[in-house]
Amino acid sequence: MSTNTDADFQTLKTTGIKVNYLYVCERKLWLFDLGIAMESRSDKVLMGKLLGESSYPREEKRELLIDNLINIDIAGDEEIREVKYSNRLAHADRIQLLYYLYYLRQLGIEKRGVLNYPKMRKREEVVLTPEAEKEVETALIRVKEILEMEKPPALQRKPYCTKCAYYEFCWG
Ligand code: SF4
């Protein structure tokens, strides 16, 4: 299967957070989809939100929610930006932002992406190259496969398990 047609994209499109979780942990993605725990209660997520809101006091935040699926932190004329608490899960942040760029491209909108890690004073550019586009398509197909599984993917210890909202469920 590929996402070469609009029909494929309509079938595969999902939320940004699910694409992010695919790279964090496939089991987490499955559990999140099932709604076993409320991720919004996680202190880390809350901290990230607070930081995102306070790190750019002089800049007008222009959040953009599209189709209730992707929620861009800051949408500018040339670029879109995501503000993250730390770069511990940079690979997941990157695929999420690539997915946003991909999503916008399906709507005929071309932008650059920037990942901001204000606490670390870091900024990383993300560009939707043809290779990155393929990576996003592979990720979308994999997300669908995971969500269709009847049981959660097998346990696999990750370095960040203890900080995960599902830690008790997985390892308790
Ligand atoms: S606790 Fe670890 S294995 Fe379980 S969902 Fe979270 S990251 Fe994945």
mmCIF file of C-alpha atoms and ligand atoms in Angstrom:
data_model
loop_
_atom_site.group_PDB
_atom_site.id
_atom_site.type_symbol
_atom_site.label_atom_id
_atom_site.label_comp_id
_atom_site.label_asym_id
_atom_site.label_seq_id
_atom_site.Cartn_x
_atom_site.Cartn_y
_atom_site.Cartn_z
ATOM 1 C CA MET A 1 0.000 0.000 0.000
ATOM 2 C CA SER A 2 1.221 3.516 -0.640
ATOM 3 C CA THR A 3 -0.218 6.963 -0.135
ATOM 4 C CA ASN A 4 0.171 7.975 -3.755
ATOM 5 C CA THR A 5 -3.432 8.947 -4.129
ATOM 6 C CA ASP A 6 -5.634 11.306 -2.219
ATOM 7 C CA ALA A 7 -7.864 8.347 -1.335
ATOM 8 C CA ASP A 8 -4.901 6.639 0.374
ATOM 9 C CA PHE A 9 -4.158 9.758 2.369
ATOM 10 C CA GLN A 10 -7.774 10.112 3.433
ATOM 11 C CA THR A 11 -7.639 6.543 4.748
ATOM 12 C CA LEU A 12 -4.308 6.884 6.503
ATOM 13 C CA LYS A 13 -4.385 10.405 7.908
ATOM 14 C CA THR A 14 -4.257 10.542 11.669
ATOM 15 C CA THR A 15 -3.323 12.831 14.533
ATOM 16 C CA GLY A 16 0.167 14.249 14.944
ATOM 17 C CA ILE A 17 0.498 12.751 18.412
ATOM 18 C CA LYS A 18 -0.076 9.225 17.086
ATOM 19 C CA VAL A 19 2.664 9.651 14.490
ATOM 20 C CA ASN A 20 4.896 10.929 17.298
ATOM 21 C CA TYR A 21 4.087 7.945 19.523
ATOM 22 C CA LEU A 22 4.864 5.501 16.730
ATOM 23 C CA TYR A 23 8.494 6.551 17.069
ATOM 24 C CA VAL A 24 8.396 6.698 20.869
ATOM 25 C CA CYS A 25 6.926 3.227 21.408
ATOM 26 C CA GLU A 26 4.476 1.205 19.317
ATOM 27 C CA ARG A 27 2.869 -0.163 22.466
ATOM 28 C CA LYS A 28 2.318 3.363 23.773
ATOM 29 C CA LEU A 29 0.620 4.268 20.499
ATOM 30 C CA TRP A 30 -1.740 1.303 20.820
ATOM 31 C CA LEU A 31 -2.543 2.059 24.481
ATOM 32 C CA PHE A 32 -3.034 5.745 23.790
ATOM 33 C CA ASP A 33 -5.459 4.922 21.020
ATOM 34 C CA LEU A 34 -7.380 2.723 23.396
ATOM 35 C CA GLY A 35 -7.517 5.567 25.881
ATOM 36 C CA ILE A 36 -6.318 3.524 28.858
ATOM 37 C CA ALA A 37 -4.758 6.525 30.631
ATOM 38 C CA MET A 38 -5.225 10.224 30.224
ATOM 39 C CA GLU A 39 -2.024 11.473 28.683
ATOM 40 C CA SER A 40 -3.146 15.032 29.247
ATOM 41 C CA ARG A 41 -2.644 14.487 32.979
ATOM 42 C CA SER A 42 1.003 13.683 32.537
ATOM 43 C CA ASP A 43 3.197 16.227 34.313
ATOM 44 C CA LYS A 44 5.726 16.199 31.505
ATOM 45 C CA VAL A 45 3.137 17.018 28.892
ATOM 46 C CA LEU A 46 1.741 19.753 31.103
ATOM 47 C CA MET A 47 5.238 21.135 31.637
ATOM 48 C CA GLY A 48 5.816 21.153 27.899
ATOM 49 C CA LYS A 49 2.589 23.034 27.392
ATOM 50 C CA LEU A 50 3.454 25.599 30.048
ATOM 51 C CA LEU A 51 6.918 26.063 28.620
ATOM 52 C CA GLY A 52 5.500 26.399 25.143
ATOM 53 C CA GLU A 53 3.198 29.113 26.353
ATOM 54 C CA SER A 54 5.788 31.058 28.315
ATOM 55 C CA SER A 55 8.901 30.818 26.162
ATOM 56 C CA TYR A 56 7.854 33.271 23.500
ATOM 57 C CA PRO A 57 6.232 36.047 25.499
ATOM 58 C CA ARG A 58 6.757 38.686 22.832
ATOM 59 C CA GLU A 59 5.784 36.564 19.938
ATOM 60 C CA GLU A 60 2.219 36.233 18.938
ATOM 61 C CA LYS A 61 1.442 32.536 19.089
ATOM 62 C CA ARG A 62 -0.453 31.403 16.082
ATOM 63 C CA GLU A 63 -1.703 27.953 16.780
ATOM 64 C CA LEU A 64 -3.288 26.190 13.894
ATOM 65 C CA LEU A 65 -5.610 23.212 14.200
ATOM 66 C CA ILE A 66 -6.397 21.444 10.933
ATOM 67 C CA ASP A 67 -9.176 18.866 10.578
ATOM 68 C CA ASN A 68 -8.929 18.218 14.333
ATOM 69 C CA LEU A 69 -5.885 16.088 13.500
ATOM 70 C CA ILE A 70 -2.825 18.263 13.425
ATOM 71 C CA ASN A 71 -2.223 21.066 15.879
ATOM 72 C CA ILE A 72 0.673 23.280 14.857
ATOM 73 C CA ASP A 73 2.203 25.317 17.692
ATOM 74 C CA ILE A 74 3.196 28.329 15.609
ATOM 75 C CA ALA A 75 2.175 28.790 11.993
ATOM 76 C CA GLY A 76 4.052 31.548 10.176
ATOM 77 C CA ASP A 77 4.090 32.645 6.544
ATOM 78 C CA GLU A 78 7.166 30.609 5.613
ATOM 79 C CA GLU A 79 7.508 28.070 8.361
ATOM 80 C CA ILE A 80 5.700 26.087 10.988
ATOM 81 C CA ARG A 81 7.212 25.577 14.409
ATOM 82 C CA GLU A 82 6.831 23.021 17.139
ATOM 83 C CA VAL A 83 7.955 23.870 20.648
ATOM 84 C CA LYS A 84 9.229 20.947 22.690
ATOM 85 C CA TYR A 85 10.243 20.566 26.301
ATOM 86 C CA SER A 86 13.407 18.567 25.610
ATOM 87 C CA ASN A 87 15.111 16.826 22.710
ATOM 88 C CA ARG A 88 15.127 13.468 24.454
ATOM 89 C CA LEU A 89 12.668 12.180 21.856
ATOM 90 C CA ALA A 90 13.962 14.245 18.945
ATOM 91 C CA HIS A 91 13.376 11.451 16.408
ATOM 92 C CA ALA A 92 9.682 11.405 17.365
ATOM 93 C CA ASP A 93 9.456 15.217 17.282
ATOM 94 C CA ARG A 94 11.004 15.168 13.817
ATOM 95 C CA ILE A 95 8.570 12.632 12.297
ATOM 96 C CA GLN A 96 5.636 14.518 13.816
ATOM 97 C CA LEU A 97 6.748 17.756 12.221
ATOM 98 C CA LEU A 98 7.494 16.009 8.912
ATOM 99 C CA TYR A 99 3.963 14.657 9.047
ATOM 100 C CA TYR A 100 2.608 18.189 9.517
ATOM 101 C CA LEU A 101 4.606 19.349 6.499
ATOM 102 C CA TYR A 102 3.324 16.342 4.559
ATOM 103 C CA TYR A 103 -0.251 17.057 5.615
ATOM 104 C CA LEU A 104 0.041 20.674 4.526
ATOM 105 C CA ARG A 105 1.498 19.551 1.195
ATOM 106 C CA GLN A 106 -1.628 17.442 0.591
ATOM 107 C CA LEU A 107 -3.570 20.680 1.040
ATOM 108 C CA GLY A 108 -1.317 22.443 -1.475
ATOM 109 C CA ILE A 109 0.619 24.372 1.188
ATOM 110 C CA GLU A 110 4.436 24.335 1.230
ATOM 111 C CA LYS A 111 6.286 25.290 4.427
ATOM 112 C CA ARG A 112 9.552 24.693 6.211
ATOM 113 C CA GLY A 113 9.552 23.137 9.638
ATOM 114 C CA VAL A 114 11.419 24.221 12.752
ATOM 115 C CA LEU A 115 11.745 22.335 16.005
ATOM 116 C CA ASN A 116 12.320 24.617 18.964
ATOM 117 C CA TYR A 117 13.799 23.426 22.236
ATOM 118 C CA PRO A 118 13.757 26.687 24.185
ATOM 119 C CA LYS A 119 14.974 25.184 27.445
ATOM 120 C CA MET A 120 18.101 23.997 25.619
ATOM 121 C CA ARG A 121 18.279 27.030 23.344
ATOM 122 C CA LYS A 122 18.244 24.722 20.353
ATOM 123 C CA ARG A 123 16.540 25.054 17.015
ATOM 124 C CA GLU A 124 16.463 22.459 14.271
ATOM 125 C CA GLU A 125 15.245 22.862 10.692
ATOM 126 C CA VAL A 126 13.116 20.070 9.251
ATOM 127 C CA VAL A 127 12.602 19.769 5.501
ATOM 128 C CA LEU A 128 10.192 17.455 3.702
ATOM 129 C CA THR A 129 12.582 15.907 1.180
ATOM 130 C CA PRO A 130 11.402 13.085 -1.121
ATOM 131 C CA GLU A 131 13.046 10.599 1.293
ATOM 132 C CA ALA A 132 11.308 12.194 4.253
ATOM 133 C CA GLU A 133 8.023 12.048 2.377
ATOM 134 C CA LYS A 134 8.484 8.284 1.952
ATOM 135 C CA GLU A 135 9.342 7.973 5.629
ATOM 136 C CA VAL A 136 6.083 9.706 6.551
ATOM 137 C CA GLU A 137 4.102 7.418 4.253
ATOM 138 C CA THR A 138 5.722 4.341 5.793
ATOM 139 C CA ALA A 139 4.954 5.730 9.269
ATOM 140 C CA LEU A 140 1.284 6.326 8.405
ATOM 141 C CA ILE A 141 0.923 2.777 7.138
ATOM 142 C CA ARG A 142 2.580 1.448 10.297
ATOM 143 C CA VAL A 143 0.331 3.553 12.561
ATOM 144 C CA LYS A 144 -2.696 2.016 10.864
ATOM 145 C CA GLU A 145 -1.269 -1.490 11.284
ATOM 146 C CA ILE A 146 -0.630 -0.923 14.998
ATOM 147 C CA LEU A 147 -4.076 0.521 15.629
ATOM 148 C CA GLU A 148 -5.678 -2.472 13.955
ATOM 149 C CA MET A 149 -3.887 -4.945 16.235
ATOM 150 C CA GLU A 150 -6.190 -6.811 18.601
ATOM 151 C CA LYS A 151 -3.596 -6.919 21.371
ATOM 152 C CA PRO A 152 -0.976 -4.345 22.350
ATOM 153 C CA PRO A 153 2.475 -4.775 20.786
ATOM 154 C CA ALA A 154 4.824 -6.817 22.997
ATOM 155 C CA LEU A 155 6.594 -5.157 25.902
ATOM 156 C CA GLN A 156 9.971 -3.720 25.053
ATOM 157 C CA ARG A 157 11.935 -1.838 27.658
ATOM 158 C CA LYS A 158 12.735 1.744 26.622
ATOM 159 C CA PRO A 159 15.064 4.144 28.411
ATOM 160 C CA TYR A 160 12.095 6.428 29.072
ATOM 161 C CA CYS A 161 9.596 3.791 30.310
ATOM 162 C CA THR A 162 9.686 5.161 33.878
ATOM 163 C CA LYS A 163 8.551 8.577 32.593
ATOM 164 C CA CYS A 164 5.750 7.128 30.482
ATOM 165 C CA ALA A 165 2.095 7.566 31.457
ATOM 166 C CA TYR A 166 1.622 3.819 30.911
ATOM 167 C CA TYR A 167 4.506 2.679 33.108
ATOM 168 C CA GLU A 168 2.292 1.131 35.791
ATOM 169 C CA PHE A 169 0.208 -0.631 33.201
ATOM 170 C CA CYS A 170 3.257 -2.083 31.438
ATOM 171 C CA TRP A 171 5.607 -2.798 34.314
ATOM 172 C CA GLY A 172 3.560 -2.472 37.521
HETATM 173 S S1 SF4 B 1 6.005 2.082 29.660
HETATM 174 FE FE1 SF4 B 1 7.564 1.710 28.096
HETATM 175 S S2 SF4 B 1 6.806 -0.106 26.994
HETATM 176 FE FE2 SF4 B 1 5.068 0.740 28.129
HETATM 177 S S3 SF4 B 1 4.042 2.085 26.703
HETATM 178 FE FE3 SF4 B 1 5.459 3.339 27.877
HETATM 179 S S4 SF4 B 1 7.340 3.443 26.682
HETATM 180 FE FE4 SF4 B 1 6.098 1.732 25.875
#
